[in-house]
């Protein structure tokens, strides 16, 4: 391959010259090839591996006799290619060079000629700005070649590092891809390869010890790995590894794969650091967007477009606040550099005008935002105002175009401003649904008002005045100025009249309501019309959600709660309904309208408490571990005692799941919810730590778990409301006694409907004191960044523990008579689990919803079962495509509930029956697979429309999951659609039930430890069974002996059947069907006789019963029939005859007595690339 000439100062250091002339030299890299490698070759290979500079092994250099500078003009990967270029030079260029007088002219001519060849050999294509560099592409190719990765596995980045291992470290390269972490090192002829799936990682942390200084520690179930001496920034490597591990855990939780963001290619950007990999840039953008959404409480589909430094004018104190302006596809957000000093969110849907408000000539870079609510926001000290205006114009045009849906909304833009000319009104965008008139449009406390007087009324009035004044000074709605004053008001409580509004603003739910008008009403209609398990669970919990409030004793409250919970379960079926959700939703309905309560529930379940309410409450378990870590750090003595009592890991689980509603009075818990919607989960951690620290002395005296739990329950139930008093910030309230009873609400004063406070005789702490103490003690001690870091750390452990539980559950379901070792079964489970995760990563539809809804156990779909059958059973070892009907029948037999999935236990039973059981059990199973209704001659079994790839498959039979590529068209036969009982609409319900009973009887006979009598097998099914034997023995090492044995046994059984058969009676009107059946049988026999290596007499032996048959007469339309010769009945054989005949042949006896070694098979395939794309059509060829 010709290349643009490049100078080479040292020509022979790592190269050997093979051919040379006056002006050119052809060289080969030292150590390349299969010859004997000396010390110099090993040294060159080591240097190339460490420095990642391994060039193509062949090259051609140009040099004039009196010059010391060489020029690289061609390189090649093979000797043939470089020889062709060498011959071309000798033939077309060498003689011309002798005509020049000066060497400089020769060099210039050669360079121009080679550049011309390069220009003509490469087509002119535009270079994309974001295209991956050639160096990275070469490294990506090397990654796929070294680790035998399929093309679907994308390399993200690679880093030089050292793998710390005894007896000496290995310097090499760490490759990070979407699903794998790989390491490669080549030191003096010795290769070191490590391949880890991110889903196998259970620990990831930075370490700094004497043995492993400044290293990254990666833990799996079996091994620990330490990587150190990173030339690049270690923090960057660890951040990327953490992100990929977190994505893998998300894959395990949500069963969703990774999808590239193609919008980055067309994104208008400036000063964006260019990464080697497009995927690396994609992941960086995802990380920034995730942090952006968490900070400003935005929806999951919001993407951060960019940031710019600026200052915002704050009218309430008449000054500029420096900070950062964040731009996304639907929002402009500002955050001050000083934490919690100022935060503003401006939805682009509310923006009317964005204009230049300063004099650029005077150096004033100012941009003015004007919203439809008549509020303005002035941004100054912008680094690049023109680019900002251009970017805002682009985002605003997309926002209003998407919102208007093609109506008359348009933008008028100029160099200084752009204005929204027309906007649809809220009424036009939010039409009422006449079918949802029952939806509650007011809070339940308005429908069930309770008298409030005395001190409570005074407190509520003062709060109302303070919040009203705050709204006047700092604005109202989603675009209000959020300052430290706002946080102070939140900690003191929100008045009931403003609680729903404030909750909606700070949770981000107000944005969901604005962007999804009318959606809740539609969800209610669809959810209530659907009958499923979630709705049944909701019905059971409706009357026990908040029984202390009278609103939920009436139909209006119960119906509203039903609609909210059912609508959410319908909207997000992945979460559906969790029991803790009913308590939260009921309190939300007290202070919010029905639609507002719904969107607040969405914000809690999907943004504020992610993964809390899924099937395995992963998020709650993760945060419990985070809580234990924080408790150990801040209250170590109490943590050690609780750990001794066995309370760590469970003490705060219900607190966080229900936002403390399950452990204290709801009228106190709403104050915690106020802080929660503003601060997020950080507020919950602060309050939990404060409560435990306040009761530290008492808890340290507890002697057992029960005593400690009773103490905490009494403390929580004793939390009460108190009259607001001025609090001295410098006063240590932890040593201040509880306020006297005279300062509390007077006895008999209603503070809420049936408040638990009235039942509590032992007051513990006032809710206002508790919240204040939590902020005073831990507000600066705990940060959101620390919480997220700990969440990642413990999410790996929690998810992997859940995977271990799933594996143990699968192990327990395996019958005791199955003789596989526990280690074998665990390795098999991990193998099948890994294949499933690869299908998920590739977005395979067959991998979705393949987990049991209740136990979470992994289910095996038809494709995975087929792959395992071919890989591990002796019956499918040859990967014969003609075995597809047999695999289909086995899957159908064990698919008891007809859902298109098998459990791990059922797959293990199949492996046992085909490869580990005794010969009688195997033959019993083989016999059952050819009995009706499993094998029905009137219903065609799935067939293959494939070319004969038998020879090709024989060469690939040793590769796991690769040989099944020839069965691609069989995938449809084994898909969910074909295996589902609903896919065959011709069958009636009664037929389904009858077939299910018969299949259940056959399944019981197959797996039973005792012998169950089997029905006789007729001639048609016998011939089909014998055809299956031929397919199983194809390409077997003893193929000829087995075929001879099959002929002898078949002849013997045919003779036994002829001797015992009886003639049938008069022909039935269905004689035509009998004739068709005989034709199919004859075709099957003809097909069987064409198998290689079979005796010519086989067809005669197998067709003896057919020779005695006569063809049927044709029938008229009236159904009358005429018969020239009577048709003899088909012969039948028993299972006992079948077993006895097979045992007479040593070849068959040896084959069915062979036991599989599952452990060795798994170890043999572990080193191969087991993962392939679910389509099986893109497997690489290396």
Coordinates of N, CA, C and O in Angstrom, one line a residue, residues 824-889:
X824 N -20.5 -27.1 38.5 CA -20.9 -27.2 37.1 C -22.1 -26.4 36.8 O -22.2 -25.6 35.8
X825 N -23.1 -26.5 37.7 CA -24.4 -25.8 37.5 C -24.2 -24.3 37.6 O -24.8 -23.5 36.8
X826 N -23.3 -23.9 38.5 CA -23.1 -22.4 38.6 C -22.4 -21.9 37.4 O -22.8 -20.8 36.9
X827 N -21.4 -22.6 36.9 CA -20.7 -22.1 35.7 C -21.7 -22.1 34.5 O -21.6 -21.2 33.6
X828 N -22.6 -23.1 34.4 CA -23.5 -23.1 33.3 C -24.5 -22.0 33.4 O -24.9 -21.3 32.4
X829 N -24.9 -21.6 34.6 CA -25.8 -20.5 34.8 C -25.2 -19.2 34.4 O -25.8 -18.4 33.7
X830 N -23.9 -19.0 34.8 CA -23.2 -17.8 34.4 C -23.0 -17.7 32.9 O -23.1 -16.6 32.4
X831 N -22.8 -18.8 32.3 CA -22.6 -18.9 30.9 C -23.9 -18.4 30.2 O -23.9 -17.6 29.3
X832 N -25.0 -19.0 30.6 CA -26.3 -18.6 29.9 C -26.7 -17.2 30.3 O -27.3 -16.5 29.5
X833 N -26.4 -16.8 31.5 CA -26.7 -15.4 31.9 C -25.8 -14.4 31.1 O -26.3 -13.4 30.7
X834 N -24.6 -14.8 30.8 CA -23.8 -13.9 30.0 C -24.3 -13.8 28.6 O -24.3 -12.7 28.0
X835 N -24.8 -14.9 28.0 CA -25.4 -14.8 26.7 C -26.6 -14.0 26.7 O -26.8 -13.2 25.7
X836 N -27.4 -14.1 27.7 CA -28.6 -13.2 27.8 C -28.3 -11.7 27.9 O -28.9 -10.9 27.2
X837 N -27.2 -11.4 28.7 CA -26.8 -10.0 28.8 C -26.3 -9.5 27.5 O -26.5 -8.3 27.2
X838 N -25.6 -10.3 26.7 CA -25.2 -9.9 25.4 C -26.3 -9.6 24.5 O -26.3 -8.6 23.7
X839 N -27.4 -10.4 24.5 CA -28.5 -10.1 23.7 C -29.2 -8.8 24.2 O -29.6 -8.0 23.3
X840 N -29.2 -8.6 25.5 CA -29.8 -7.3 26.0 C -28.9 -6.1 25.5 O -29.5 -5.1 25.0
X841 N -27.6 -6.3 25.5 CA -26.7 -5.2 25.1 C -26.9 -4.9 23.6 O -26.8 -3.7 23.2
X842 N -27.2 -5.9 22.8 CA -27.5 -5.7 21.4 C -28.9 -5.4 21.1 O -29.2 -5.2 19.9
X843 N -29.7 -5.2 22.1 CA -31.1 -4.8 21.9 C -32.0 -5.9 21.3 O -32.9 -5.6 20.5
X844 N -31.7 -7.1 21.6 CA -32.5 -8.2 21.0 C -33.9 -8.3 21.7 O -34.0 -8.2 22.9
X845 N -34.9 -8.4 20.8 CA -36.3 -8.4 21.3 C -36.5 -9.7 22.1 O -37.3 -9.7 23.1
X846 N -35.9 -10.8 21.8 CA -36.1 -12.0 22.5 C -35.6 -12.0 23.9 O -36.0 -12.8 24.7
X847 N -34.7 -11.0 24.2 CA -34.1 -11.0 25.5 C -34.9 -10.1 26.5 O -34.7 -10.1 27.7
X848 N -35.9 -9.4 26.0 CA -36.7 -8.5 26.8 C -37.7 -9.3 27.6 O -38.3 -10.3 27.2
X849 N -37.9 -8.9 28.9 CA -38.9 -9.5 29.8 C -38.6 -11.0 30.0 O -39.5 -11.8 30.2
X850 N -37.3 -11.4 29.9 CA -37.0 -12.8 30.1 C -36.6 -13.1 31.6 O -35.6 -13.8 31.8
X851 N -37.2 -12.4 32.5 CA -37.0 -12.7 33.9 C -38.4 -12.9 34.6 O -39.4 -12.3 34.2
X852 N -38.4 -13.8 35.5 CA -39.6 -14.1 36.2 C -40.1 -12.9 37.1 O -39.3 -12.3 37.8
X853 N -41.3 -12.5 36.9 CA -41.8 -11.3 37.6 C -41.7 -11.3 39.1 O -41.6 -10.3 39.8
X854 N -41.8 -12.5 39.6 CA -41.9 -12.7 41.1 C -40.5 -13.0 41.7 O -40.1 -12.3 42.6
X855 N -39.9 -14.0 41.2 CA -38.6 -14.5 41.8 C -37.4 -13.8 41.2 O -36.4 -13.7 41.8
X856 N -37.6 -13.2 40.0 CA -36.4 -12.5 39.3 C -35.5 -13.5 38.7 O -34.4 -13.2 38.2
X857 N -35.9 -14.8 38.7 CA -35.0 -15.8 38.1 C -34.9 -15.6 36.6 O -35.8 -15.2 35.9
X858 N -33.7 -16.0 36.1 CA -33.4 -15.8 34.6 C -34.2 -16.9 33.9 O -34.2 -18.1 34.2
X859 N -34.9 -16.5 32.8 CA -35.6 -17.5 32.0 C -34.8 -17.6 30.6 O -34.2 -16.6 30.2
X860 N -34.8 -18.8 30.1 CA -34.0 -19.0 28.8 C -35.0 -19.1 27.7 O -36.0 -19.8 27.7
X861 N -34.7 -18.2 26.7 CA -35.6 -18.2 25.5 C -35.2 -19.3 24.6 O -34.3 -20.1 24.8
X862 N -36.0 -19.4 23.5 CA -35.8 -20.5 22.5 C -34.4 -20.5 21.9 O -33.8 -21.6 21.7
X863 N -33.9 -19.4 21.6 CA -32.6 -19.3 20.9 C -31.5 -19.7 21.8 O -30.6 -20.4 21.5
X864 N -31.5 -19.2 23.1 CA -30.5 -19.7 24.1 C -30.6 -21.2 24.3 O -29.5 -21.8 24.4
X865 N -31.8 -21.7 24.4 CA -31.9 -23.2 24.6 C -31.3 -23.9 23.4 O -30.6 -24.9 23.6
X866 N -31.6 -23.5 22.2 CA -31.0 -24.1 21.0 C -29.5 -24.1 21.0 O -28.8 -25.1 20.8
X867 N -28.9 -23.0 21.4 CA -27.5 -22.8 21.5 C -26.9 -23.8 22.5 O -25.9 -24.4 22.3
X868 N -27.5 -23.8 23.7 CA -27.0 -24.7 24.8 C -27.2 -26.2 24.4 O -26.3 -27.0 24.7
X869 N -28.3 -26.5 23.7 CA -28.5 -27.9 23.2 C -27.4 -28.3 22.3 O -26.8 -29.4 22.4
X870 N -27.1 -27.5 21.3 CA -26.0 -27.8 20.3 C -24.7 -27.9 21.0 O -23.8 -28.7 20.6
X871 N -24.4 -27.0 22.0 CA -23.1 -26.9 22.6 C -22.8 -28.1 23.6 O -21.7 -28.5 23.7
X872 N -23.8 -28.5 24.3 CA -23.5 -29.4 25.5 C -24.2 -30.8 25.4 O -23.8 -31.6 26.3
X873 N -25.0 -31.1 24.5 CA -25.7 -32.4 24.4 C -25.1 -33.2 23.3 O -24.7 -32.7 22.3
X874 N -24.9 -34.5 23.5 CA -24.4 -35.4 22.5 C -25.3 -35.5 21.3 O -24.9 -35.8 20.2
X875 N -26.6 -35.3 21.5 CA -27.6 -35.4 20.4 C -27.4 -34.2 19.4 O -27.7 -34.4 18.2
X876 N -27.0 -33.1 19.9 CA -26.9 -31.9 19.0 C -25.5 -31.5 18.7 O -25.3 -30.5 18.1
X877 N -24.6 -32.4 19.0 CA -23.1 -32.0 18.9 C -22.7 -31.7 17.4 O -21.9 -30.9 17.2
X878 N -23.4 -32.5 16.5 CA -23.0 -32.3 15.1 C -23.6 -31.1 14.5 O -23.3 -30.7 13.3
X879 N -24.5 -30.4 15.2 CA -25.2 -29.2 14.7 C -25.8 -29.4 13.3 O -25.8 -28.5 12.5
X880 N -26.5 -30.5 13.2 CA -27.2 -30.8 12.0 C -28.5 -30.0 11.9 O -29.3 -30.0 12.8
X881 N -28.7 -29.2 10.8 CA -29.9 -28.4 10.7 C -31.2 -29.2 10.8 O -32.2 -28.7 11.2
X882 N -31.1 -30.5 10.4 CA -32.3 -31.3 10.4 C -32.8 -31.7 11.8 O -33.9 -32.2 11.9
X883 N -32.0 -31.3 12.8 CA -32.4 -31.6 14.2 C -33.3 -30.5 14.7 O -33.7 -30.5 15.9
X884 N -33.5 -29.4 13.9 CA -34.4 -28.3 14.4 C -35.7 -28.8 14.9 O -36.2 -28.3 16.0
X885 N -36.4 -29.7 14.2 CA -37.7 -30.2 14.8 C -37.6 -30.9 16.1 O -38.5 -30.7 16.9
X886 N -36.5 -31.6 16.3 CA -36.3 -32.3 17.6 C -36.1 -31.3 18.7 O -36.7 -31.4 19.8
X887 N -35.3 -30.2 18.4 CA -35.1 -29.2 19.4 C -36.4 -28.5 19.7 O -36.7 -28.2 20.9
X888 N -37.2 -28.3 18.7 CA -38.5 -27.6 18.9 C -39.4 -28.4 19.8 O -40.1 -27.9 20.7
X889 N -39.4 -29.8 19.6 CA -40.3 -30.6 20.4 C -39.8 -30.7 21.9 O -40.6 -30.7 22.8

